[in-house]
Structures are given as structure tokens and as C-alpha cells.
Amino acid sequence: MRKKIVAGNWKMNHDLSETESFLGDFKKQLFPEDVSIMIAPSFTHLFHAFQSLKEHPVQVVAQNMHEEDSGAYTGEVSGKMLKSVGVSTVILGHSERRTIFGESHEVLKKKVDAALKNEMNVIFCVGESLEDRKNTNQEEVVKKQLEASIFHLDSSLMEHIIIAYEPIWAIGTGETATPEQAQEMHRFIRNTIREKYSDAIADSIQILYGGSVKPDNAKTIFSQEDVDGGLIGGASLKVESFMQIVNAASHKKE
Ligand code: 13P
């Protein structure tokens, strides 16, 4: 059975004192054993968060990285650097990186390769715009994103890949995909992976949903057959709401 994952993507939120206050409170929580919990603070707080959470079952994740290990790339952070501060998973291809920072399929492919070369896992984000959905192009768009940046990988590397389906129209808008819409796309993604790779890979890969997941809708979304947890933005910034979502992913708690 696929283990559920709940990952908090803080985006560009929480300064050092806010991060410390979150972590102080967060560490006191009782974490369900049947959920993999991850938080992705900004680069500046990764080392601190890693040190602080060392004894706790929470992974510290990066929100992005550069595709080269080192060099003249002012302002960038490499996978090698992330690895050296204890980060073992990186989010790549978030729609904000694609749309605001112009990251192309080709660049993302290089970043995926660089992360794997540095023995990191990747949460690879895919998702369509509102216009794509209105034109019922969502499956085509998501398939292209997978094909262009992931499907060159050898099947032996696929165990390091987690997919996050984040429809752009649902991110930060308060408008969530319905559980049926999420399930439909997750099933499509799983079947696309099945066609390219194998039943074993398709059945084991974890596919997260992201886009306005909140404590009151998490349980219904997570209960869909092909939804293996969530990538949480706004609601991951407060311990209380994040923990409610974490617990909604657990089979042990109501
Ligand atoms: P929200 O949960 O704030 O909609 O953000 C989702 C997201 O983009 C997570 O990566």
C-alpha cells in the first residue's frame, strides 16, 4: 500500500523568528506513523529546520534548486549544497517556477537529473491552467509535462520520483478541484506512467494533490483512490491547520 505524504510548501513565507516559532510548536506534536510528513521552508532556513527536526519524523525539503553543482550562477543554490545541509527531497516544476520564473520543460529535465545525481528525491509538480481546463486540454498538458521532464528517466530511478498534481486555477484561490476531478487526473497520471513504465511503478508511485487543501476538505480529497496525500501551501504555515491536514491523511485518526 502506498504511504500517504503531507508536504507543506511554505513558498516565500516565514522569516527566521516565524520559522523558529513554528518549529518549536511543531516539534511538540504527535505525528501519525502512517503519514510521511515534509516541510519546505525557504533556502535560508533549511539548515536550521533540519537541525531542529533531526530527532523527529519530518523531512526537510527544498522548494527549488539549480541544475549545476557549482559555478558562476549568482543567486542560485545547487543540489549539492542542499544535500550538504541535510535536504533529501526537492520540489521541482512548481507552477510558480514555471510561470513567474519561466522554467521550461528542458530546464526542469536538467534539474530532475541533477537532483537524482545528488541522490535526492523529487516532488515533480504538474498541472494545467484555467484556460487549459476550459478547453478540456488538461490531460494533454499534464502528459506533456511528464513526457518532457520525467519520462527520459530509467525505470530504476522512478522510485525517487513523487508527482504532485496542482491545477493552477486551484492554487491559493480557495477553489479546490472536486474530489472527482482530482481522482480523475490522478488516475490519468498513474495510467500514463503505467503505459510508459510498468504496473509495479504505476502502482507504487505516490501522487499528491495540491491546490487550496484545507483542514475541512483534506479528508475527502485524500480518500480518493489515487490520491496519496497533498502538497499544501497556505494551510501549512500554521501548525494547527497543517497538523489537521496531516491527521486527515492518517487512517488512525478521525
Ligand atoms: P495553496 O494550498 O495555498 O493553494 O498552495 C498550493 C501549492 O501551490 C502548494 O505547492
CSV table of C-alpha atoms and ligand atoms in Angstrom, one decimal:
chain,number,residue,atom,x,y,z
A,1,MET,CA,0.0,0.0,0.0
A,2,ARG,CA,1.2,3.5,-0.8
A,3,LYS,CA,2.0,5.6,2.2
A,4,LYS,CA,0.3,9.0,2.4
A,5,ILE,CA,2.5,12.1,2.2
A,6,VAL,CA,1.6,15.5,3.5
A,7,ALA,CA,4.2,18.1,2.5
A,8,GLY,CA,4.0,21.8,3.4
A,9,ASN,CA,5.3,24.2,0.8
A,10,TRP,CA,5.9,27.5,2.6
A,11,LYS,CA,6.8,29.4,-0.6
A,12,MET,CA,8.3,32.8,0.3
A,13,ASN,CA,6.8,32.9,3.8
A,14,HIS,CA,8.1,32.9,7.4
A,15,ASP,CA,11.2,34.8,8.4
A,16,LEU,CA,13.7,33.3,10.9
A,17,SER,CA,11.7,34.1,14.1
A,18,GLU,CA,8.4,32.9,12.5
A,19,THR,CA,10.2,29.7,11.4
A,20,GLU,CA,11.6,29.2,14.9
A,21,SER,CA,8.2,29.7,16.5
A,22,PHE,CA,6.6,27.2,14.0
A,23,LEU,CA,9.3,24.6,14.7
A,24,GLY,CA,9.1,25.0,18.4
A,25,ASP,CA,5.4,24.3,18.4
A,26,PHE,CA,5.5,21.7,15.6
A,27,LYS,CA,8.0,19.5,17.4
A,28,LYS,CA,5.6,19.1,20.3
A,29,GLN,CA,3.0,17.4,18.1
A,30,LEU,CA,2.2,13.8,18.0
A,31,PHE,CA,3.0,12.7,14.4
A,32,PRO,CA,0.9,9.7,13.0
A,33,GLU,CA,3.3,7.0,11.9
A,34,ASP,CA,1.3,6.1,8.8
A,35,VAL,CA,1.9,9.5,7.1
A,36,SER,CA,5.2,10.9,5.7
A,37,ILE,CA,5.5,14.5,6.8
A,38,MET,CA,7.6,17.1,5.0
A,39,ILE,CA,8.0,20.8,5.2
A,40,ALA,CA,9.7,23.0,2.7
A,41,PRO,CA,10.9,26.3,4.2
A,42,SER,CA,12.9,28.9,2.2
A,43,PHE,CA,16.6,28.2,1.5
A,44,THR,CA,17.7,30.5,4.3
A,45,HIS,CA,16.1,28.3,7.0
A,46,LEU,CA,16.7,24.8,5.6
A,47,PHE,CA,19.8,24.1,7.8
A,48,HIS,CA,18.1,25.4,10.9
A,49,ALA,CA,14.9,23.4,10.2
A,50,PHE,CA,17.0,20.2,9.5
A,51,GLN,CA,18.9,20.6,12.8
A,52,SER,CA,15.8,21.4,14.7
A,53,LEU,CA,13.8,18.4,13.3
A,54,LYS,CA,16.6,15.8,13.4
A,55,GLU,CA,15.0,13.7,16.1
A,56,HIS,CA,11.5,14.0,14.6
A,57,PRO,CA,9.9,12.1,11.8
A,58,VAL,CA,9.7,15.1,9.5
A,59,GLN,CA,11.7,15.6,6.3
A,60,VAL,CA,13.0,19.0,5.4
A,61,VAL,CA,12.5,19.7,1.7
A,62,ALA,CA,13.8,22.4,-0.7
A,63,GLN,CA,11.4,24.4,-2.9
A,64,ASN,CA,13.8,24.6,-5.9
A,65,MET,CA,17.4,24.1,-7.0
A,66,HIS,CA,19.8,24.9,-9.8
A,67,GLU,CA,20.8,22.2,-12.2
A,68,GLU,CA,24.5,22.7,-11.9
A,69,ASP,CA,26.5,21.7,-8.8
A,70,SER,CA,28.5,24.9,-8.6
A,71,GLY,CA,29.7,27.8,-10.8
A,72,ALA,CA,29.0,31.4,-11.8
A,73,TYR,CA,25.2,31.4,-11.2
A,74,THR,CA,24.7,34.4,-8.9
A,75,GLY,CA,21.8,33.9,-6.5
A,76,GLU,CA,21.3,30.2,-7.2
A,77,VAL,CA,21.5,27.2,-4.9
A,78,SER,CA,22.6,23.8,-6.1
A,79,GLY,CA,21.5,20.2,-5.3
A,80,LYS,CA,25.0,19.5,-3.9
A,81,MET,CA,24.6,22.4,-1.4
A,82,LEU,CA,21.1,21.2,-0.4
A,83,LYS,CA,22.4,17.7,0.2
A,84,SER,CA,25.2,19.1,2.4
A,85,VAL,CA,22.7,20.7,4.8
A,86,GLY,CA,20.5,17.6,5.1
A,87,VAL,CA,17.9,18.1,2.4
A,88,SER,CA,17.0,14.8,0.7
A,89,THR,CA,14.0,15.9,-1.3
A,90,VAL,CA,13.4,18.9,-3.6
A,91,ILE,CA,10.2,20.3,-5.2
A,92,LEU,CA,10.7,20.9,-8.9
A,93,GLY,CA,8.4,22.3,-11.6
A,94,HIS,CA,6.0,24.2,-9.3
A,95,SER,CA,3.7,26.2,-11.5
A,96,GLU,CA,5.1,29.4,-9.8
A,97,ARG,CA,8.5,28.4,-11.0
A,98,ARG,CA,7.2,27.7,-14.5
A,99,THR,CA,5.1,30.8,-14.9
A,100,ILE,CA,6.8,33.5,-12.9
A,101,PHE,CA,10.4,32.4,-13.4
A,102,GLY,CA,10.0,30.9,-16.9
A,103,GLU,CA,11.3,27.4,-16.1
A,104,SER,CA,10.9,25.3,-19.3
A,105,HIS,CA,10.4,21.6,-19.7
A,106,GLU,CA,14.1,21.4,-20.7
A,107,VAL,CA,15.4,23.2,-17.7
A,108,LEU,CA,13.2,21.1,-15.4
A,109,LYS,CA,14.5,17.9,-17.1
A,110,LYS,CA,18.1,19.0,-16.2
A,111,LYS,CA,17.1,19.9,-12.6
A,112,VAL,CA,15.4,16.5,-12.2
A,113,ASP,CA,18.7,14.8,-13.4
A,114,ALA,CA,20.8,16.9,-11.1
A,115,ALA,CA,18.6,16.2,-8.1
A,116,LEU,CA,18.8,12.4,-8.8
A,117,LYS,CA,22.6,12.6,-9.4
A,118,ASN,CA,22.8,14.2,-5.9
A,119,GLU,CA,20.8,11.2,-4.6
A,120,MET,CA,17.8,13.3,-3.7
A,121,ASN,CA,14.1,12.6,-4.2
A,122,VAL,CA,12.0,14.8,-6.4
A,123,ILE,CA,8.5,16.1,-5.9
A,124,PHE,CA,7.7,16.9,-9.5
A,125,CYS,CA,4.7,19.3,-10.0
A,126,VAL,CA,2.4,19.2,-12.9
A,127,GLY,CA,-0.9,20.9,-13.6
A,128,GLU,CA,-3.0,22.8,-16.1
A,129,SER,CA,-4.1,26.5,-16.2
A,130,LEU,CA,-7.7,27.5,-16.1
A,131,GLU,CA,-7.7,28.1,-19.8
A,132,ASP,CA,-6.4,24.6,-20.4
A,133,ARG,CA,-9.2,23.2,-18.3
A,134,LYS,CA,-11.8,25.3,-20.0
A,135,ASN,CA,-10.6,23.9,-23.3
A,136,THR,CA,-10.5,20.4,-21.8
A,137,ASN,CA,-6.8,20.2,-22.6
A,138,GLN,CA,-5.8,19.3,-19.0
A,139,GLU,CA,-4.8,15.7,-19.7
A,140,GLU,CA,-2.7,16.7,-22.8
A,141,VAL,CA,-0.9,19.4,-20.8
A,142,VAL,CA,-0.1,17.2,-17.9
A,143,LYS,CA,1.0,14.4,-20.1
A,144,LYS,CA,3.4,16.7,-21.9
A,145,GLN,CA,4.9,17.9,-18.6
A,146,LEU,CA,5.6,14.3,-17.6
A,147,GLU,CA,7.0,13.3,-21.0
A,148,ALA,CA,9.2,16.3,-21.4
A,149,SER,CA,10.9,16.3,-18.0
A,150,ILE,CA,10.5,12.9,-16.4
A,151,PHE,CA,9.9,10.2,-19.0
A,152,HIS,CA,13.6,10.1,-20.1
A,153,LEU,CA,14.4,8.5,-16.7
A,154,ASP,CA,15.4,4.9,-16.5
A,155,SER,CA,12.7,2.9,-14.6
A,156,SER,CA,15.2,2.2,-11.8
A,157,LEU,CA,15.1,5.9,-10.9
A,158,MET,CA,11.4,6.2,-10.7
A,159,GLU,CA,11.3,5.2,-7.1
A,160,HIS,CA,12.8,8.6,-6.3
A,161,ILE,CA,10.0,10.5,-8.0
A,162,ILE,CA,6.8,11.7,-6.4
A,163,ILE,CA,4.3,13.5,-8.6
A,164,ALA,CA,2.2,16.5,-7.3
A,165,TYR,CA,-0.8,17.4,-9.4
A,166,GLU,CA,-1.5,21.1,-8.8
A,167,PRO,CA,-4.1,22.6,-11.1
A,168,ILE,CA,-3.0,26.3,-11.4
A,169,TRP,CA,-6.6,27.5,-11.0
A,170,ALA,CA,-6.8,25.9,-7.6
A,171,ILE,CA,-3.5,27.3,-6.1
A,172,GLY,CA,-4.1,30.0,-3.5
A,173,THR,CA,-7.5,30.7,-4.9
A,174,GLY,CA,-9.6,28.9,-2.3
A,175,GLU,CA,-11.1,27.0,-5.2
A,176,THR,CA,-10.3,23.3,-4.9
A,177,ALA,CA,-10.6,20.7,-7.6
A,178,THR,CA,-13.5,18.5,-6.6
A,179,PRO,CA,-12.5,15.1,-5.3
A,180,GLU,CA,-13.8,13.6,-8.5
A,181,GLN,CA,-11.7,16.0,-10.7
A,182,ALA,CA,-8.6,15.2,-8.5
A,183,GLN,CA,-9.3,11.4,-8.7
A,184,GLU,CA,-9.8,11.6,-12.5
A,185,MET,CA,-6.5,13.4,-13.1
A,186,HIS,CA,-4.6,11.2,-10.6
A,187,ARG,CA,-5.9,8.1,-12.3
A,188,PHE,CA,-4.8,9.5,-15.7
A,189,ILE,CA,-1.3,10.3,-14.4
A,190,ARG,CA,-1.0,6.8,-12.9
A,191,ASN,CA,-2.1,5.2,-16.2
A,192,THR,CA,0.2,7.4,-18.2
A,193,ILE,CA,3.1,6.2,-16.0
A,194,ARG,CA,1.8,2.6,-16.4
A,195,GLU,CA,1.9,2.9,-20.2
A,196,LYS,CA,5.4,4.3,-20.2
A,197,TYR,CA,6.9,2.1,-17.4
A,198,SER,CA,5.2,-0.8,-15.7
A,199,ASP,CA,2.3,-1.8,-13.4
A,200,ALA,CA,4.7,-2.1,-10.5
A,201,ILE,CA,6.0,1.5,-10.9
A,202,ALA,CA,2.5,2.9,-11.6
A,203,ASP,CA,1.0,1.2,-8.6
A,204,SER,CA,3.8,2.3,-6.2
A,205,ILE,CA,4.4,5.9,-7.3
A,206,GLN,CA,2.9,8.5,-4.9
A,207,ILE,CA,0.7,11.2,-6.5
A,208,LEU,CA,-0.1,14.2,-4.3
A,209,TYR,CA,-2.8,16.7,-4.8
A,210,GLY,CA,-2.1,20.4,-4.3
A,211,GLY,CA,-4.4,23.5,-4.6
A,212,SER,CA,-6.3,25.0,-1.7
A,213,VAL,CA,-6.2,21.9,0.5
A,214,LYS,CA,-7.6,23.0,3.9
A,215,PRO,CA,-8.5,21.1,7.1
A,216,ASP,CA,-12.1,20.9,6.1
A,217,ASN,CA,-11.6,19.4,2.6
A,218,ALA,CA,-8.4,17.3,3.1
A,219,LYS,CA,-10.1,14.1,4.3
A,220,THR,CA,-12.4,13.8,1.2
A,221,ILE,CA,-9.6,14.6,-1.2
A,222,PHE,CA,-7.2,12.2,0.5
A,223,SER,CA,-9.8,9.4,0.5
A,224,GLN,CA,-9.8,9.2,-3.3
A,225,GLU,CA,-8.2,6.0,-4.5
A,226,ASP,CA,-5.4,7.5,-6.5
A,227,VAL,CA,-4.6,10.5,-4.2
A,228,ASP,CA,-1.7,9.7,-2.0
A,229,GLY,CA,-1.7,12.9,0.1
A,230,GLY,CA,-1.2,16.6,-0.5
A,231,LEU,CA,1.2,19.4,-1.2
A,232,ILE,CA,-0.1,22.2,1.0
A,233,GLY,CA,0.6,25.9,0.6
A,234,GLY,CA,-1.3,28.4,2.8
A,235,ALA,CA,-2.6,26.0,5.3
A,236,SER,CA,0.9,24.6,6.0
A,237,LEU,CA,2.0,27.9,7.5
A,238,LYS,CA,0.3,27.4,10.8
A,239,VAL,CA,1.0,24.3,13.0
A,240,GLU,CA,-2.7,23.8,13.8
A,241,SER,CA,-4.1,23.7,10.3
A,242,PHE,CA,-1.1,21.8,9.0
A,243,MET,CA,-1.5,19.1,11.7
A,244,GLN,CA,-5.2,18.9,11.0
A,245,ILE,CA,-4.3,18.1,7.4
A,246,VAL,CA,-1.6,15.6,8.4
A,247,ASN,CA,-4.1,13.8,10.7
A,248,ALA,CA,-6.7,13.8,7.9
A,249,ALA,CA,-4.2,11.7,5.9
A,250,SER,CA,-3.9,9.2,8.7
A,251,HIS,CA,-6.0,6.1,8.8
A,252,LYS,CA,-5.6,6.0,12.5
A,253,LYS,CA,-7.4,9.2,13.3
A,254,GLU,CA,-10.9,10.5,12.6
B,1,13P,P1,-2.3,26.5,-1.6
B,1,13P,O1,-2.5,25.4,-0.7
B,1,13P,O2,-2.0,27.8,-0.9
B,1,13P,O3,-3.4,26.7,-2.6
B,1,13P,O4,-1.0,26.2,-2.5
B,1,13P,C1,-0.8,25.0,-3.1
B,1,13P,C2,0.6,24.9,-3.6
B,1,13P,O5,0.9,25.6,-4.6
B,1,13P,C3,1.5,24.0,-2.9
B,1,13P,O6,2.7,23.8,-3.6
